[in-house]
Short mmCIF file of C-alpha atoms and ligand atoms in Angstrom, two decimals:
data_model
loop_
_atom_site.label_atom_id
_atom_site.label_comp_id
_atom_site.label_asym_id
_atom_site.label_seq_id
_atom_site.Cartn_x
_atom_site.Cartn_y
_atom_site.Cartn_z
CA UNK A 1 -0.44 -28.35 26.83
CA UNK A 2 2.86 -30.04 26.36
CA UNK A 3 6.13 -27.67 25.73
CA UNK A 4 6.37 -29.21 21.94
CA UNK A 5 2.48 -28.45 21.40
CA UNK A 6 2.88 -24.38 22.77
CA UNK A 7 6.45 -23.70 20.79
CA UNK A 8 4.00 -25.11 17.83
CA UNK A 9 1.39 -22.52 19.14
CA UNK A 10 4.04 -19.84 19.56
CA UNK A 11 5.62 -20.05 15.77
CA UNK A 12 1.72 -20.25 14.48
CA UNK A 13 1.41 -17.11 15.84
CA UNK A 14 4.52 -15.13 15.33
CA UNK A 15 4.06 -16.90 11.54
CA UNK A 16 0.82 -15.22 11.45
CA UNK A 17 1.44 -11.64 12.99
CA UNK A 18 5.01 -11.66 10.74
CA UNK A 19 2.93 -11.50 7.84
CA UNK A 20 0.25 -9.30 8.83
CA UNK A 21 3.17 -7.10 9.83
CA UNK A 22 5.20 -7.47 6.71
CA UNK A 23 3.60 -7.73 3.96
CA UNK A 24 0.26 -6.80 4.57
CA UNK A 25 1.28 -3.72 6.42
CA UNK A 26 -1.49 -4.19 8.61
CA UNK A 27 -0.24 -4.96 12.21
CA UNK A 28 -2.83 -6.64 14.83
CA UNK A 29 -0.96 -6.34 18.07
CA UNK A 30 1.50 -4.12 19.35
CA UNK A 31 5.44 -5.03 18.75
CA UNK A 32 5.91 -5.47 22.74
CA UNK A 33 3.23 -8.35 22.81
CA UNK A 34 4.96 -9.39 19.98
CA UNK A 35 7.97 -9.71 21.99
CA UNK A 36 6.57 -11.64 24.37
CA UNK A 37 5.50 -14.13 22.14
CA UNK A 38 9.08 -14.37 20.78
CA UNK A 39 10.73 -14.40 23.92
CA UNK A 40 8.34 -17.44 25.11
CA UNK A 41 9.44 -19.21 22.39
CA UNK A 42 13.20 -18.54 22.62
CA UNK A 43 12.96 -19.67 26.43
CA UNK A 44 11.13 -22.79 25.34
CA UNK A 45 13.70 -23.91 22.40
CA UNK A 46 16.13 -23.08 24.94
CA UNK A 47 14.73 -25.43 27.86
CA UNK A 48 14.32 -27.75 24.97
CA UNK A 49 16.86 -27.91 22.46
CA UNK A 50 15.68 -30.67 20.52
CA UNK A 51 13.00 -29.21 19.57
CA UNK A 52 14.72 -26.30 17.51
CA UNK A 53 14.16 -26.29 14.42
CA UNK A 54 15.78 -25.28 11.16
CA UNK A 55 12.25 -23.19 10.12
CA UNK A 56 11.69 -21.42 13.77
CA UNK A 57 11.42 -17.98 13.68
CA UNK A 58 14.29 -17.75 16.37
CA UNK A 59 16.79 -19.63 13.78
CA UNK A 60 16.02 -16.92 10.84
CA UNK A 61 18.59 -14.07 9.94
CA UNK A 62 16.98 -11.18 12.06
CA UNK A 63 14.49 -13.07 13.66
CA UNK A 64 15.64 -11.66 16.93
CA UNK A 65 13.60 -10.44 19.74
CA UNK A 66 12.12 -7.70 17.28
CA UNK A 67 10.21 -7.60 14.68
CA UNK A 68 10.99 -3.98 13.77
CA UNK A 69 14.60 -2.33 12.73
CA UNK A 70 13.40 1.12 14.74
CA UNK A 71 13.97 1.97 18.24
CA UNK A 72 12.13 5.15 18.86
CA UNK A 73 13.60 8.64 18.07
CA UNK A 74 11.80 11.72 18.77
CA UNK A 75 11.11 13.75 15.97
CA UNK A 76 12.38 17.39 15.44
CA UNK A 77 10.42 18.28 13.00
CA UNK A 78 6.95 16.84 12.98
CA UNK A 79 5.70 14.51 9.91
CA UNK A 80 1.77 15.86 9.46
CA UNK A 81 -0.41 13.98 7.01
CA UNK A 82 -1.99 16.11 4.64
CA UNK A 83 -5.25 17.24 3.67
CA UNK A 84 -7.23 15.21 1.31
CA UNK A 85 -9.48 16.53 -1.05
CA UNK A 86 -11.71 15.01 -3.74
CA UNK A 87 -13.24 17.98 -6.07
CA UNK A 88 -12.08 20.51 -8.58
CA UNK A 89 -13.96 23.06 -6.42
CA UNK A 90 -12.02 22.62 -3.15
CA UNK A 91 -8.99 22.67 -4.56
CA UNK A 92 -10.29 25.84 -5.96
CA UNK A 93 -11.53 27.04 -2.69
CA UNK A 94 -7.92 26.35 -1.52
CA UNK A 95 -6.15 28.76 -3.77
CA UNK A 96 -8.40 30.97 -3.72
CA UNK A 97 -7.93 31.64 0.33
CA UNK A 98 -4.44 31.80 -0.21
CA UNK A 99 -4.91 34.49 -2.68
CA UNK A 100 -6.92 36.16 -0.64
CA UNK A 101 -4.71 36.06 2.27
CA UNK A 102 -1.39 36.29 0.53
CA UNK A 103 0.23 39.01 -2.44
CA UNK A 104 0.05 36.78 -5.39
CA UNK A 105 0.91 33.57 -3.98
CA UNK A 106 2.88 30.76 -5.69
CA UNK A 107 1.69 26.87 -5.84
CA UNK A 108 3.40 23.99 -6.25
CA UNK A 109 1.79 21.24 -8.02
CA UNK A 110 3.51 17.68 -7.77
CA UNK A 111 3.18 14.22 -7.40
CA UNK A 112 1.62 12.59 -4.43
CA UNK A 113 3.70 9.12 -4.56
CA UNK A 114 2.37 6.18 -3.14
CA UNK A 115 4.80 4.76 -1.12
CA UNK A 116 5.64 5.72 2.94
CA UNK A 117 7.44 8.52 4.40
CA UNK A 118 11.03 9.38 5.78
CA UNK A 119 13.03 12.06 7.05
CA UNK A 120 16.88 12.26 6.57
CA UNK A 121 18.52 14.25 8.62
CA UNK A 122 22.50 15.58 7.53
CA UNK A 123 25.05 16.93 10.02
CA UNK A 124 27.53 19.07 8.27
CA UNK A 125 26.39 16.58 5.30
CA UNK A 126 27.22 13.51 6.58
CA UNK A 127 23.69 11.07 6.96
CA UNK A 128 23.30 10.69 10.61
CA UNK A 129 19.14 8.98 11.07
CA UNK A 130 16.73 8.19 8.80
CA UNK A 131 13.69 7.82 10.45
CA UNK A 132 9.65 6.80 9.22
CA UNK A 133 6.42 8.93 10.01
CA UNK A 134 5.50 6.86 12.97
CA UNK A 135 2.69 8.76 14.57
CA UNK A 136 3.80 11.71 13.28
CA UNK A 137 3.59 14.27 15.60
CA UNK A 138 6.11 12.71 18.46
CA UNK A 139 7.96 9.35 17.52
CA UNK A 140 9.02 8.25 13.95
CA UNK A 141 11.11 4.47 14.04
CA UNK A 142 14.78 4.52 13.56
CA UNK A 143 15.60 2.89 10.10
CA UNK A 144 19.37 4.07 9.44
CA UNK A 145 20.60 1.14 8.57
CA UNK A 146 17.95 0.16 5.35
CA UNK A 147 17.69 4.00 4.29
CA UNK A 148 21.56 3.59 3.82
CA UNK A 149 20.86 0.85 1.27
CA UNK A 150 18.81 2.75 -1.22
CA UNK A 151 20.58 4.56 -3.85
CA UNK A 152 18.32 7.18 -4.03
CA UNK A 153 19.12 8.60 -0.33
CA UNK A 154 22.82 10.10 -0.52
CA UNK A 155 25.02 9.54 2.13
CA UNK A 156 26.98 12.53 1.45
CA UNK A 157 26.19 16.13 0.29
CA UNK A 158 28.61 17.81 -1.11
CA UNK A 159 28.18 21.76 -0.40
CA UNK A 160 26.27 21.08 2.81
CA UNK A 161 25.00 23.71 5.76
CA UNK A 162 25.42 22.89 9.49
CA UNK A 163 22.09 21.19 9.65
CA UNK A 164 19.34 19.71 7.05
CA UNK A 165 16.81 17.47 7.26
CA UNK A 166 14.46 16.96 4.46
CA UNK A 167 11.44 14.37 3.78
CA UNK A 168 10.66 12.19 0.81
CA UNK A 169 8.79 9.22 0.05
CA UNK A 170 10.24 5.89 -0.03
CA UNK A 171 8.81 3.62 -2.84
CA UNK A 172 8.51 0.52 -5.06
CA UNK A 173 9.14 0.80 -9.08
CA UNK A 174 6.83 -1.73 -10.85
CA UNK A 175 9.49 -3.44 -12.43
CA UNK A 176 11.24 -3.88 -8.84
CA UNK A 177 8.00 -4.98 -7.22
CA UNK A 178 7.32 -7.66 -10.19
CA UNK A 179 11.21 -8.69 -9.46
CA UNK A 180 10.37 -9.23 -5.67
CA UNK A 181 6.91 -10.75 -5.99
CA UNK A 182 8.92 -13.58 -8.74
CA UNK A 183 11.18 -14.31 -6.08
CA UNK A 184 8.47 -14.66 -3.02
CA UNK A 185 6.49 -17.00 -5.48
CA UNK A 186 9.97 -18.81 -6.29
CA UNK A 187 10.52 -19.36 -2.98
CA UNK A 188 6.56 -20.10 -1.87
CA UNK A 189 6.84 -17.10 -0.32
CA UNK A 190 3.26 -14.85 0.40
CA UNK A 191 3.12 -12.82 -2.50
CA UNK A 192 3.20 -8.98 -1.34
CA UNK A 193 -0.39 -7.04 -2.03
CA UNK A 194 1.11 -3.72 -3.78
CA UNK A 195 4.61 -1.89 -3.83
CA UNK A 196 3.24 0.27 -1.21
CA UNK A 197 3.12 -2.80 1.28
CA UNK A 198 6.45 -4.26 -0.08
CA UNK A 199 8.62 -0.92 0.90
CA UNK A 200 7.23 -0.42 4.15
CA UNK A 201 7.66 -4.14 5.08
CA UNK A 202 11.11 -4.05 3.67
CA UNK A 203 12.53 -0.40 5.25
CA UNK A 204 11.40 -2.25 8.65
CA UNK A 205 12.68 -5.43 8.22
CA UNK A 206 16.14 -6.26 10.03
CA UNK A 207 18.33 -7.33 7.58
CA UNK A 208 19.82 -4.66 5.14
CA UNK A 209 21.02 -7.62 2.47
CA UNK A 210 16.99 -7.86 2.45
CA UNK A 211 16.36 -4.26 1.31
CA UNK A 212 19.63 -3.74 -0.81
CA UNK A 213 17.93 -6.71 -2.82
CA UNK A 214 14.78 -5.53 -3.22
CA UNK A 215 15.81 -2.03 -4.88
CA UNK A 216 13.76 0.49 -2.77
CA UNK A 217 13.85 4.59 -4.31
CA UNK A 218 12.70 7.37 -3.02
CA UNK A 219 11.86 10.61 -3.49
CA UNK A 220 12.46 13.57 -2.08
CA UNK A 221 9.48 16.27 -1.41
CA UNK A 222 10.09 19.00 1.42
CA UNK A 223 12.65 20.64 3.59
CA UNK A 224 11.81 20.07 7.28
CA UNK A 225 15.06 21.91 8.64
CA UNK A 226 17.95 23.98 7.84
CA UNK A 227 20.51 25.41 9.96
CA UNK A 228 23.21 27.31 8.06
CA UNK A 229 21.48 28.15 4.42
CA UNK A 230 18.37 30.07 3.62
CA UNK A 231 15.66 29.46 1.07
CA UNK A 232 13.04 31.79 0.36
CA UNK A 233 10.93 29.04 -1.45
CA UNK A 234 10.59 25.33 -1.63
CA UNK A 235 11.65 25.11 -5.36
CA UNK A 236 15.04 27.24 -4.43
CA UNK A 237 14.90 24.04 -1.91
CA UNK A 238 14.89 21.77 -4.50
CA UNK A 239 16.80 23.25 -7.37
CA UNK A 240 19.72 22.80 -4.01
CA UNK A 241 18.98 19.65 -3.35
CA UNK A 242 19.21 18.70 -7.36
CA UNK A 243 22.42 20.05 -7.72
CA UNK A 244 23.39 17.61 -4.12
CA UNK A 245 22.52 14.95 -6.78
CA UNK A 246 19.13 14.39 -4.43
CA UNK A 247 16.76 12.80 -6.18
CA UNK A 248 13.34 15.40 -5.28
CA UNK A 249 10.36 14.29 -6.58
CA UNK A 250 9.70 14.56 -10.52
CA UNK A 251 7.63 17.12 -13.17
CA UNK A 252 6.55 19.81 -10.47
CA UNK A 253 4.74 22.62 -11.92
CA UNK A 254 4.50 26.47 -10.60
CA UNK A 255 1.33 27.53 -10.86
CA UNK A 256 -0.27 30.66 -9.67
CA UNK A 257 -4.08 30.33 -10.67
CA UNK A 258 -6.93 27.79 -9.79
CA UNK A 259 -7.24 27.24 -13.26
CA UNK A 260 -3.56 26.77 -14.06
CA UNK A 261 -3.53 24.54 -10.14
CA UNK A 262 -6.40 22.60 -11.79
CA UNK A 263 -4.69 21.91 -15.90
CA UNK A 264 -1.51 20.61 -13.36
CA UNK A 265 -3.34 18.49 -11.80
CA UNK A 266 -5.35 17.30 -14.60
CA UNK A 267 -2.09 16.72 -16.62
CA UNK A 268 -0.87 14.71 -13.51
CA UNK A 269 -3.58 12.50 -13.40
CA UNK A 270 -2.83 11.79 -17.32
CA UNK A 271 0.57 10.61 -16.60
CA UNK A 272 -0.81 8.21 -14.10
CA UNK A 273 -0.18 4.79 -15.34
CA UNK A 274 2.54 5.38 -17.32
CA UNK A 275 5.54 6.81 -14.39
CA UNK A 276 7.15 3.11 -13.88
CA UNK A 277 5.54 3.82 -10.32
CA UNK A 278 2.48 4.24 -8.50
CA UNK A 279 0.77 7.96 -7.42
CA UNK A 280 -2.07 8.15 -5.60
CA UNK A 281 -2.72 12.13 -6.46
CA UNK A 282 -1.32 15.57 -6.28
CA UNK A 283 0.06 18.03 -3.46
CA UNK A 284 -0.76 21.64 -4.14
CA UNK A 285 1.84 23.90 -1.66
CA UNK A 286 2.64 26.93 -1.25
CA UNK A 287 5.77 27.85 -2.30
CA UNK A 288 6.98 30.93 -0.53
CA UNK A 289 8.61 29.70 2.64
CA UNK A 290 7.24 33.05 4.67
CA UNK A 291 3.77 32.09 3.34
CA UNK A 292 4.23 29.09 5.16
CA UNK A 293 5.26 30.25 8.47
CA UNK A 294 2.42 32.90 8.93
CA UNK A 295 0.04 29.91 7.86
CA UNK A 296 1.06 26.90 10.26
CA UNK A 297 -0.53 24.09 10.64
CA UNK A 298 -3.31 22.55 12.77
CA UNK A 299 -2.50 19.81 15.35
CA UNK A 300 -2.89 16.86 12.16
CA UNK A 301 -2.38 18.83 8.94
CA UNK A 302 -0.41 21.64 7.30
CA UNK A 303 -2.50 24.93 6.37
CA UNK A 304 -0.06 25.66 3.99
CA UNK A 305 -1.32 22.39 1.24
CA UNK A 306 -3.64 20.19 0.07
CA UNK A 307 -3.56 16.73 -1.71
CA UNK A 308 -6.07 16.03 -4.50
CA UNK A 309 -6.63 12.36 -4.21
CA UNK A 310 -7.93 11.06 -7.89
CA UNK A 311 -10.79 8.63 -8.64
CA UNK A 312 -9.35 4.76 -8.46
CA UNK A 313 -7.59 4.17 -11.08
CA UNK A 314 -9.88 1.93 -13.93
CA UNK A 315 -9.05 0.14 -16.61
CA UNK A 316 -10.73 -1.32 -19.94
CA UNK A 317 -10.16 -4.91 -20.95
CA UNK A 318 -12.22 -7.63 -22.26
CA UNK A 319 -14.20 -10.75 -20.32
CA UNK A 320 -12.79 -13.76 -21.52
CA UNK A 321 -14.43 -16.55 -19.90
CA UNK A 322 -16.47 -16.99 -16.08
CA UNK A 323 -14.95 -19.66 -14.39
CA UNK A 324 -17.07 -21.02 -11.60
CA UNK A 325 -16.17 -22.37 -8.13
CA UNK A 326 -18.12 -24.86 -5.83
CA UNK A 327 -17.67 -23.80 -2.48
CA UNK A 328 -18.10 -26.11 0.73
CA UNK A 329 -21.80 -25.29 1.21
CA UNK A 330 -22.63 -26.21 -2.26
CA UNK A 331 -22.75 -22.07 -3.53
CA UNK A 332 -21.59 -21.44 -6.99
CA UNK A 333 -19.43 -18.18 -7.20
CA UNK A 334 -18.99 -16.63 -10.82
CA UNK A 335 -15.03 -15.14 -11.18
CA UNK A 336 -14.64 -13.11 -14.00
CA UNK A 337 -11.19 -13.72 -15.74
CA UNK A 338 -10.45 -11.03 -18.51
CA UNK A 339 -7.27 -9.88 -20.11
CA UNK A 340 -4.73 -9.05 -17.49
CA UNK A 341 -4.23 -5.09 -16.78
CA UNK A 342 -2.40 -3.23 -14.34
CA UNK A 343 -3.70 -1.62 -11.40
CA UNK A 344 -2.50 -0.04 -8.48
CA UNK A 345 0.83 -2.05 -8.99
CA UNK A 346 0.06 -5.43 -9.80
CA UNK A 347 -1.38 -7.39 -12.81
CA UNK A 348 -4.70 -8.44 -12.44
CA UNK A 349 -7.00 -10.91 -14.61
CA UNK A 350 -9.52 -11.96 -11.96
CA UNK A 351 -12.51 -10.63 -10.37
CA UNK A 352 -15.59 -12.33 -8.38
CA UNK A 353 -19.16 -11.97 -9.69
CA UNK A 354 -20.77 -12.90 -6.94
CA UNK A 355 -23.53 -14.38 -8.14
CA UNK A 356 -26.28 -14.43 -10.75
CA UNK A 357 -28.24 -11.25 -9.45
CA UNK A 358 -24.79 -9.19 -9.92
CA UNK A 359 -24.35 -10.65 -13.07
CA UNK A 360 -27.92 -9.66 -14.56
CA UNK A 361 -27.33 -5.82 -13.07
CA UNK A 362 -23.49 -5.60 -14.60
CA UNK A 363 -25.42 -7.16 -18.02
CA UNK A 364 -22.68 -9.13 -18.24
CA UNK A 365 -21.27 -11.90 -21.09
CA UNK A 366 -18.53 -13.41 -22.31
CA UNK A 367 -16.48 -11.27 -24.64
CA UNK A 368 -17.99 -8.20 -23.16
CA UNK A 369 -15.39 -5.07 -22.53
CA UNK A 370 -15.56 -4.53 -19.48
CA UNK A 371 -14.17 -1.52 -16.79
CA UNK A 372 -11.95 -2.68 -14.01
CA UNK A 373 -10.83 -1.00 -10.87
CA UNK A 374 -9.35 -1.90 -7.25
CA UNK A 375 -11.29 -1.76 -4.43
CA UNK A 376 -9.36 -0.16 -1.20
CA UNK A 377 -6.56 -0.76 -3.63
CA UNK A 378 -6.44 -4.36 -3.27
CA UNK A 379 -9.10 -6.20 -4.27
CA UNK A 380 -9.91 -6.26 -8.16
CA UNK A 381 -13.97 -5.40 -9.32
CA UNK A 382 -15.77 -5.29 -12.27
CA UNK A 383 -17.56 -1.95 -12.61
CA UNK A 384 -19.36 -1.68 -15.62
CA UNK A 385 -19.93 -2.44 -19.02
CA UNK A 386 -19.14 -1.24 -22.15
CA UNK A 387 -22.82 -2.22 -24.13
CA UNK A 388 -22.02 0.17 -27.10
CA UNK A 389 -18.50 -2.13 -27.71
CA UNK A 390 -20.40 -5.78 -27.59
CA UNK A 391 -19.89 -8.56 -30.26
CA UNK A 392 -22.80 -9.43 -32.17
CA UNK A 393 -23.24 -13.10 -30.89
CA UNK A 394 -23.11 -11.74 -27.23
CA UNK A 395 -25.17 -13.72 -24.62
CA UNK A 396 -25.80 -12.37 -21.18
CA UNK A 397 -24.03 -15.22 -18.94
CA UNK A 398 -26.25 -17.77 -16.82
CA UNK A 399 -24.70 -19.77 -14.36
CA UNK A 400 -25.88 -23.00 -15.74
CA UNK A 401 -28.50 -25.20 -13.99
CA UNK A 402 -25.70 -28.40 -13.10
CA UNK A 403 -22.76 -28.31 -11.13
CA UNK A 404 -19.71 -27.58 -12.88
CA UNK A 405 -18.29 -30.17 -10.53
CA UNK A 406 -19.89 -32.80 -10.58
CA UNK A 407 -22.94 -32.29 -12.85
CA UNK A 408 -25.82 -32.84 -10.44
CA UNK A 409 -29.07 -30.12 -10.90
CA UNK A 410 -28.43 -26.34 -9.35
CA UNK A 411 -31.34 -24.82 -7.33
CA UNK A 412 -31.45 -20.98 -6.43
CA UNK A 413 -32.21 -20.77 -2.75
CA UNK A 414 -35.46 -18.89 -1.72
CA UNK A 415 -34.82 -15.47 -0.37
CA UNK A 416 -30.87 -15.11 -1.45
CA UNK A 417 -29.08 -15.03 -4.68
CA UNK A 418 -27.17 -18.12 -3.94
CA UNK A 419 -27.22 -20.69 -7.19
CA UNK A 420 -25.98 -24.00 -5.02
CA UNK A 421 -25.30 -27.56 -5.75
CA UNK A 422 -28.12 -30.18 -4.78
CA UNK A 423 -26.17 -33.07 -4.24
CA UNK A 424 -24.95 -34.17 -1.03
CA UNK A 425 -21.99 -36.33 -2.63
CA UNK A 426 -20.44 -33.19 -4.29
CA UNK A 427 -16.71 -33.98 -4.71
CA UNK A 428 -16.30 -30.09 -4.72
CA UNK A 429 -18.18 -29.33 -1.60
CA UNK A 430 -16.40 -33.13 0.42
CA UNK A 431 -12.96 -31.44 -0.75
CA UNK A 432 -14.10 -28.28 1.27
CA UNK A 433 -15.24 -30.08 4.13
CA UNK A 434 -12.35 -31.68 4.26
CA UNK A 435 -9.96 -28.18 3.89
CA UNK A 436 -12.45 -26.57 6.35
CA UNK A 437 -12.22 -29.04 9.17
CA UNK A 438 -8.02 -28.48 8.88
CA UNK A 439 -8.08 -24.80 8.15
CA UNK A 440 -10.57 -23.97 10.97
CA UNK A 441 -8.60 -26.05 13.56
CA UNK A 442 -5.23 -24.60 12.87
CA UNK A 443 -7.04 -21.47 13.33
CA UNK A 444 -7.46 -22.01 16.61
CA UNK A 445 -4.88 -23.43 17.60
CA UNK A 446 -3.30 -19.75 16.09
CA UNK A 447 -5.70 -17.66 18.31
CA UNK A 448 -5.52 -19.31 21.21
CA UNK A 449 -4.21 -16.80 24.31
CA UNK A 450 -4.17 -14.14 21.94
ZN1 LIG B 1 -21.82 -30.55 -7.24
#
């Protein structure tokens, strides 16, 4: 391999694990390999100048030899994950241990946002670190420098003790998220998947200008430390923290039954949707601080709460039309497009149908309301049908017996569900040949040596 065909390898690759990093939160090899790969390519561009170019990843603001803002810092205080649960009756059998453990415990019921955790830690209430879950238990990642940018996290507290640190959840308003996503596709950017994704991409990325623009928040939703001040419970906590001009998290309810836990939640879960921001449930804590202590936690969670996760989020709107696609084998893939909604985040308007079996078990047709929902958060479904709300001149929808493409006959193949395209001289399934052969070499060229 020549020099100019590996720094072509090396950017492929960075390109790739950039945006698997970034904006799909999802990172496939550890930063230090990453390193490596950056580090070849700066020592290549810098045996061979000429070769620089204006689009490497070494020429971009921050595109140094990290990917990630955070050196390590040990945590003081771990940051546990909570409990999940799914049912009215564990969250029952929750409160009702606590009750039976503790003199009429308090609960309190609040949102679970959907965004990625922080701790800020104050010295004589000056901000000093701001640092991310990381694995939680040992090491969180340094991120100072963005957590300075949002508004939400105050540099300053006014009437401060000797030593706070508190914990929130750093996150995306819609109308932010739709501001950055119009910019990314402005720019032919990659399009970010939810507002979840977009604030943890952006609270590691290197340059603050970056994050200042993108208008993180956050919220704040526990005291992890305090040196110097006492609070008996974790709303005296937070009626402190309000009057700091801290923004703690919103509508938190005391509660001290199951039943009353269980109308909070429910009345949570109705508010969904219409916040300006995304929750993915409810946290149900104790609230006396004692309460706490005796309970601990185990070696992952807290003892001392729960978090009621709520069904995915579904929404009604109406089929429109079935658009189908020839792909490069000839198969004929139904996409529903309907009226766009919101879920999880984003506007969506588009959902595969995979084929004419999943059509005839939906019952599907044009005009049909229909019930949407996200799968894993990302990827839009169709989950049912509404029958009782269907015109009168409904038709259940057959993917028709020619080619949308180029009109030859359609043949369902034996054994499989697969409706494909008889003729050999599809322009459809040439034009995917032709975007396969390309896309399937470049992808090897990306995973070589990886
Ligand atoms: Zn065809």
């Amino acid at each position: 391999m020549t020099p100019e065909e590996r720094i072509l390898q090396l950017r492929e690759q960075i390109a790739y694990h950039s945006d698997k990093y970034y904006n799909q939160d999802s990172p496939q090899i550890p930063d230090d390999e990453f390193d490596l790969l950056m580090r070849e390519l700066k020592k290549l561009e810098k045996e061979h100048p000429d070769l620089v170019t204006e689009d490497s990843p070494t020429q971009k603001v921050g595109g140094a030899a990290k990917r990630t803002a955070g050196v390590l810092v040990r945590h003081n205080v771990p940051m546990l994950s909570l409990q999940d649960v799914f049912s009215r009756e564990e969250v029952c059998e929750f409160v009702e241990q606590m009750r039976e453990q503790f003199t009429e415990p308090e609960f309190v019921v609040e949102y679970k946002i959907d965004g990625l955790s922080m701790a800020l830690r104050y010295e004589n209430g000056e901000l000093v670190l701001a640092e991310t879950r990381g694995d939680g238990v040992n090491f969180g990642e340094d991120v100072t420098a963005n957590a300075r940018m949002i508004s939400d996290v105050k540099q300053k507290l006014k009437s401060a003790p000797e030593y706070l640190e508190i914990r929130g959840e750093v996150y995306m308003k819609n109308a932010a998220f739709e501001r950055v996503n119009e910019k990314q596709e402005l720019l032919g950017k990659r399009l970010f998947a939810n507002p979840r994704n977009c604030a943890a991409g952006t609270l590691r990325q290197l340059d603050t200008a970056v994050t200042k623009e993108r208008g993180l928040s956050m919220f704040i939703f526990n005291i992890q430390a305090v040196r110097g001040m006492e609070f008996e419970t974790h709303t005296q906590g937070y009626e402190y923290l309000r009057e700091q001009g801290v923004a703690v998290i919103d509508g938190y309810r005391v509660c001290r039954t199951a039943d009353e836990v269980w109308e909070a939640i429910t009345a949570i879960g109705e508010s969904r949707g219409s916040l300006g921001y995304d929750i993915d449930g409810a946290v149900v804590k104790i609230n006396r601080l004692a309460d706490r202590e005796i309970l601990g936690a185990t070696s992952k969670v807290p003892r001392w709460a729960i978090a009621y996760k709520y069904p995915p989020e579904e929404k009604e709107t109406r089929l429109v039309d079935i658009e189908l696609s020839v792909g490069r084998t000839g198969r004929i893939t139904p996409t529903a497009v309907f009226e766009p909604v919101r879920l999880c985040g984003t506007s969506v308007s588009r959902a595969t149908l995979h084929n004419q079996d999943f059509i005839n078990e939906l019952d599907i047709g044009i005009g049909d309301t229909i019930v949407v929902y996200k799968s894993g958060e990302i990827i839009p479904k169709v989950r049912k049908v509404l029958r009782e709300q269907r015109p009168a001149s409904w038709q259940r929808y057959e993917i028709p017996d020619v080619c949308p493409v180029c009109g030859a006959r359609t043949e369902r193949e034996k054994d499989t569900a697969d409706i494909r395209c008889t003729s050999s001289s599809c322009p459809a399934q040439l034009e995917r040949h032709l975007i396969n052969f390309v896309g399937r070499d470049a992808m090897e060229i990306g995973r070589a040596h990886v």
